[in-house]
């Protein structure tokens, strides 16, 4: 473990990424207590320039922009992390089960994965939002499902390698159930992979959720959210460009941080994260 | 070869049918029917029950779901996606030109992205671990970490607001000629291009690094063949074949990127229609757009499979 940290320090970009993510998480966590104003309250004239009272001015409705910026990541981060968790756990178990059972189960799962990979993520979310209505729960579940498919692929491939190991054979000879073998013998061996997958899928989900909010299909107003803030800031891009730049910087630095950190940590764990195969 | 090709044709068809069924189920079967989805509860409460029943009958919603699924499948086969629920415009008329426009945008992006990504990917792999590789790899991570709408907005700020050389939004109309449309939207093309190059260059670099580490490359070097011949004539084909599938899958991400960028620049494409369709809950429009792009991705996957079959004799035995 100390060796792991010593190697980590030698990778400046990884460290930079970890610090960025840490800062973002910290701000998102303590934001409700440190915002100078109520983010939903109309305080002053709209589109005020930055002053001592309002550090980043007011937005198009006269709400304190700095307070909204501090809170703007919360919902997306929670939604993306939930989706990443669903994807990593569900995908890991399904991938292992599919590797273990082969046969019909494997065929069905593989076809489903292939099918999903043919529908662009934004369209899949659009379909579900049209069918089930626009809610955060629908969004999280759909994203979890979307990113689960990629995780199934990687953990199935790793499961096939693990199946060849002596301890799986030993467990089979002991007469343990397939469920117990998958959970106790195989799952612990892909925890590294699942951690990396969780981080990768969370960063993809963040990009997707902010894009959806930007399109008006994700987080609904008046909740402060970076994607929404960029969208409404576009109208005053000529006179108040910081209303667009500040949330752009926030969402970009968060995703860049996650990806730098994941890339480095995956390299240290000996996993091939160079796939970047998550797509957007 | 022929059997392997036929098998892939069949698999693609099965995938398409399953996708169609899935799209139908996701939008129409679950809660209520298409009418409940496109009207709000208040609107439904306002309509007298007998008129509501008549509307449902007109739309064919009183029939059982399996029957509607069959007629949906039949409609898809004849490229008839039905009419919008409220204005009764045929869906094909709504998405025709936007589909063409989105394809133009995607084509322009790919035409520029592939040579640029090839150059960067090969250079990074050949000079692996050197400055150029580090810059390219770090740049790629940054490139695909920034949301498309942020890249687009920043480009607008630089090239349309601070230094006004390009228009911020696209003024071309939906049925303009292809070149007029592209000439009006350079910033939109560049926005999608940045993410695409980041993704594809990274993919090609990985493939090239793997290929250059193979034994056959070492053997070629020992026979004294010049390095540039090894890179371009021997390693590159070996690198491209395994990345073809991943490239075809990239088409799905490209569609998502294009949807967003179209809204940033008001480009008259499918993305506009999609968002309008979802917010107005026009089920048939959303279905048709989802189906078109899914069919595109399946078709590209099929082409990639065929290219692999043609280029790599080992796969023909399957």
PDB file of N, CA, C and O in Angstrom, chain B residues 4 20 46 53 94-95 100 115 124 130 146 150 152 165 176 181 191 197 200 204-205 218 233 246 256 265 294-295 315:
ATOM      1  N   UNK B   4     -20.076 -16.724 -43.575  1.00  0.00           N
ATOM      2  CA  UNK B   4     -19.791 -15.784 -42.483  1.00  0.00           C
ATOM      3  C   UNK B   4     -20.476 -14.450 -42.737  1.00  0.00           C
ATOM      4  O   UNK B   4     -21.032 -13.833 -41.824  1.00  0.00           O
ATOM      5  N   UNK B  20     -36.341  -2.394 -32.688  1.00  0.00           N
ATOM      6  CA  UNK B  20     -37.653  -1.813 -32.972  1.00  0.00           C
ATOM      7  C   UNK B  20     -38.648  -2.174 -31.881  1.00  0.00           C
ATOM      8  O   UNK B  20     -39.378  -1.314 -31.373  1.00  0.00           O
ATOM      9  N   UNK B  46     -60.259  17.512 -19.214  1.00  0.00           N
ATOM     10  CA  UNK B  46     -61.123  18.462 -19.901  1.00  0.00           C
ATOM     11  C   UNK B  46     -61.921  17.826 -21.038  1.00  0.00           C
ATOM     12  O   UNK B  46     -62.975  18.327 -21.430  1.00  0.00           O
ATOM     13  N   UNK B  53     -62.552   8.466 -26.129  1.00  0.00           N
ATOM     14  CA  UNK B  53     -62.631   7.121 -26.699  1.00  0.00           C
ATOM     15  C   UNK B  53     -62.524   7.185 -28.215  1.00  0.00           C
ATOM     16  O   UNK B  53     -61.849   6.365 -28.851  1.00  0.00           O
ATOM     17  N   UNK B  94     -41.566  15.364 -41.172  1.00  0.00           N
ATOM     18  CA  UNK B  94     -40.909  16.189 -40.156  1.00  0.00           C
ATOM     19  C   UNK B  94     -39.415  15.910 -40.098  1.00  0.00           C
ATOM     20  O   UNK B  94     -38.606  16.825 -39.994  1.00  0.00           O
ATOM     21  N   UNK B  95     -39.050  14.616 -40.171  1.00  0.00           N
ATOM     22  CA  UNK B  95     -37.640  14.311 -39.931  1.00  0.00           C
ATOM     23  C   UNK B  95     -36.822  14.176 -41.213  1.00  0.00           C
ATOM     24  O   UNK B  95     -35.611  14.008 -41.146  1.00  0.00           O
ATOM     25  N   UNK B 100     -31.234  14.485 -43.127  1.00  0.00           N
ATOM     26  CA  UNK B 100     -30.205  14.757 -44.131  1.00  0.00           C
ATOM     27  C   UNK B 100     -29.170  15.724 -43.559  1.00  0.00           C
ATOM     28  O   UNK B 100     -27.958  15.508 -43.674  1.00  0.00           O
ATOM     29  N   UNK B 115      -8.573  11.526 -40.911  1.00  0.00           N
ATOM     30  CA  UNK B 115      -7.153  11.790 -41.211  1.00  0.00           C
ATOM     31  C   UNK B 115      -6.401  12.447 -40.056  1.00  0.00           C
ATOM     32  O   UNK B 115      -5.254  12.068 -39.780  1.00  0.00           O
ATOM     33  N   UNK B 124       1.813   9.575 -32.043  1.00  0.00           N
ATOM     34  CA  UNK B 124       1.934   9.300 -30.613  1.00  0.00           C
ATOM     35  C   UNK B 124       2.470   7.891 -30.372  1.00  0.00           C
ATOM     36  O   UNK B 124       3.258   7.663 -29.451  1.00  0.00           O
ATOM     37  N   UNK B 130       7.458   9.872 -25.621  1.00  0.00           N
ATOM     38  CA  UNK B 130       8.129  11.151 -25.811  1.00  0.00           C
ATOM     39  C   UNK B 130       7.138  12.290 -25.600  1.00  0.00           C
ATOM     40  O   UNK B 130       5.950  12.072 -25.360  1.00  0.00           O
ATOM     41  N   UNK B 146     -14.355  17.413 -21.619  1.00  0.00           N
ATOM     42  CA  UNK B 146     -15.125  18.654 -21.640  1.00  0.00           C
ATOM     43  C   UNK B 146     -16.410  18.418 -22.433  1.00  0.00           C
ATOM     44  O   UNK B 146     -16.357  17.923 -23.551  1.00  0.00           O
ATOM     45  N   UNK B 150     -19.997  22.831 -23.757  1.00  0.00           N
ATOM     46  CA  UNK B 150     -19.032  23.794 -23.222  1.00  0.00           C
ATOM     47  C   UNK B 150     -18.041  24.199 -24.314  1.00  0.00           C
ATOM     48  O   UNK B 150     -17.762  25.389 -24.513  1.00  0.00           O
ATOM     49  N   UNK B 152     -18.513  24.161 -27.501  1.00  0.00           N
ATOM     50  CA  UNK B 152     -19.243  25.003 -28.447  1.00  0.00           C
ATOM     51  C   UNK B 152     -19.425  26.422 -27.925  1.00  0.00           C
ATOM     52  O   UNK B 152     -19.186  27.392 -28.643  1.00  0.00           O
ATOM     53  N   UNK B 165     -15.611  36.601 -36.205  1.00  0.00           N
ATOM     54  CA  UNK B 165     -15.359  36.157 -37.573  1.00  0.00           C
ATOM     55  C   UNK B 165     -16.443  35.200 -38.065  1.00  0.00           C
ATOM     56  O   UNK B 165     -16.677  35.072 -39.260  1.00  0.00           O
ATOM     57  N   UNK B 176     -31.729  24.048 -47.191  1.00  0.00           N
ATOM     58  CA  UNK B 176     -30.641  24.590 -47.994  1.00  0.00           C
ATOM     59  C   UNK B 176     -29.787  23.480 -48.578  1.00  0.00           C
ATOM     60  O   UNK B 176     -29.801  22.354 -48.083  1.00  0.00           O
ATOM     61  N   UNK B 181     -25.188  24.926 -46.112  1.00  0.00           N
ATOM     62  CA  UNK B 181     -25.380  24.604 -44.707  1.00  0.00           C
ATOM     63  C   UNK B 181     -24.040  24.489 -43.982  1.00  0.00           C
ATOM     64  O   UNK B 181     -23.850  25.032 -42.895  1.00  0.00           O
ATOM     65  N   UNK B 191     -16.627  21.996 -33.181  1.00  0.00           N
ATOM     66  CA  UNK B 191     -16.997  21.531 -31.841  1.00  0.00           C
ATOM     67  C   UNK B 191     -17.090  20.013 -31.786  1.00  0.00           C
ATOM     68  O   UNK B 191     -16.509  19.373 -30.905  1.00  0.00           O
ATOM     69  N   UNK B 197     -11.836  13.686 -32.514  1.00  0.00           N
ATOM     70  CA  UNK B 197     -10.400  13.447 -32.677  1.00  0.00           C
ATOM     71  C   UNK B 197      -9.822  12.880 -31.389  1.00  0.00           C
ATOM     72  O   UNK B 197      -9.051  11.918 -31.408  1.00  0.00           O
ATOM     73  N   UNK B 200     -10.911   9.134 -31.227  1.00  0.00           N
ATOM     74  CA  UNK B 200     -10.362   8.254 -32.265  1.00  0.00           C
ATOM     75  C   UNK B 200      -8.833   8.179 -32.199  1.00  0.00           C
ATOM     76  O   UNK B 200      -8.255   7.106 -32.378  1.00  0.00           O
ATOM     77  N   UNK B 204      -6.629   4.773 -31.879  1.00  0.00           N
ATOM     78  CA  UNK B 204      -5.624   4.370 -32.858  1.00  0.00           C
ATOM     79  C   UNK B 204      -4.246   4.254 -32.218  1.00  0.00           C
ATOM     80  O   UNK B 204      -3.463   3.381 -32.573  1.00  0.00           O
ATOM     81  N   UNK B 205      -3.947   5.130 -31.251  1.00  0.00           N
ATOM     82  CA  UNK B 205      -2.659   5.043 -30.583  1.00  0.00           C
ATOM     83  C   UNK B 205      -2.520   3.698 -29.884  1.00  0.00           C
ATOM     84  O   UNK B 205      -1.509   3.018 -30.023  1.00  0.00           O
ATOM     85  N   UNK B 218       9.270  -6.720 -35.214  1.00  0.00           N
ATOM     86  CA  UNK B 218      10.680  -6.891 -34.872  1.00  0.00           C
ATOM     87  C   UNK B 218      11.401  -7.632 -36.006  1.00  0.00           C
ATOM     88  O   UNK B 218      12.499  -7.259 -36.425  1.00  0.00           O
ATOM     89  N   UNK B 233       2.836   0.343 -43.844  1.00  0.00           N
ATOM     90  CA  UNK B 233       2.364  -0.790 -44.646  1.00  0.00           C
ATOM     91  C   UNK B 233       2.133  -2.046 -43.818  1.00  0.00           C
ATOM     92  O   UNK B 233       1.376  -2.917 -44.233  1.00  0.00           O
ATOM     93  N   UNK B 246     -14.634  -0.802 -32.595  1.00  0.00           N
ATOM     94  CA  UNK B 246     -14.755   0.305 -31.640  1.00  0.00           C
ATOM     95  C   UNK B 246     -15.088   1.600 -32.369  1.00  0.00           C
ATOM     96  O   UNK B 246     -15.845   2.432 -31.873  1.00  0.00           O
ATOM     97  N   UNK B 256     -24.916  11.322 -30.251  1.00  0.00           N
ATOM     98  CA  UNK B 256     -25.208  12.066 -29.024  1.00  0.00           C
ATOM     99  C   UNK B 256     -24.559  13.438 -29.054  1.00  0.00           C
ATOM    100  O   UNK B 256     -25.177  14.442 -28.710  1.00  0.00           O
ATOM    101  N   UNK B 265     -25.875  25.592 -31.546  1.00  0.00           N
ATOM    102  CA  UNK B 265     -25.741  26.481 -32.698  1.00  0.00           C
ATOM    103  C   UNK B 265     -27.036  26.655 -33.474  1.00  0.00           C
ATOM    104  O   UNK B 265     -27.032  27.276 -34.528  1.00  0.00           O
ATOM    105  N   UNK B 294     -30.377   4.325 -34.489  1.00  0.00           N
ATOM    106  CA  UNK B 294     -29.996   2.947 -34.158  1.00  0.00           C
ATOM    107  C   UNK B 294     -29.681   2.175 -35.439  1.00  0.00           C
ATOM    108  O   UNK B 294     -28.694   1.439 -35.501  1.00  0.00           O
ATOM    109  N   UNK B 295     -30.504   2.370 -36.472  1.00  0.00           N
ATOM    110  CA  UNK B 295     -30.268   1.674 -37.738  1.00  0.00           C
ATOM    111  C   UNK B 295     -28.922   2.084 -38.328  1.00  0.00           C
ATOM    112  O   UNK B 295     -28.184   1.261 -38.861  1.00  0.00           O
ATOM    113  N   UNK B 315     -10.768 -14.503 -39.473  1.00  0.00           N
ATOM    114  CA  UNK B 315     -12.131 -14.420 -38.973  1.00  0.00           C
ATOM    115  C   UNK B 315     -13.118 -15.168 -39.871  1.00  0.00           C
ATOM    116  O   UNK B 315     -14.258 -15.334 -39.516  1.00  0.00           O
TER     117      UNK B 315
END
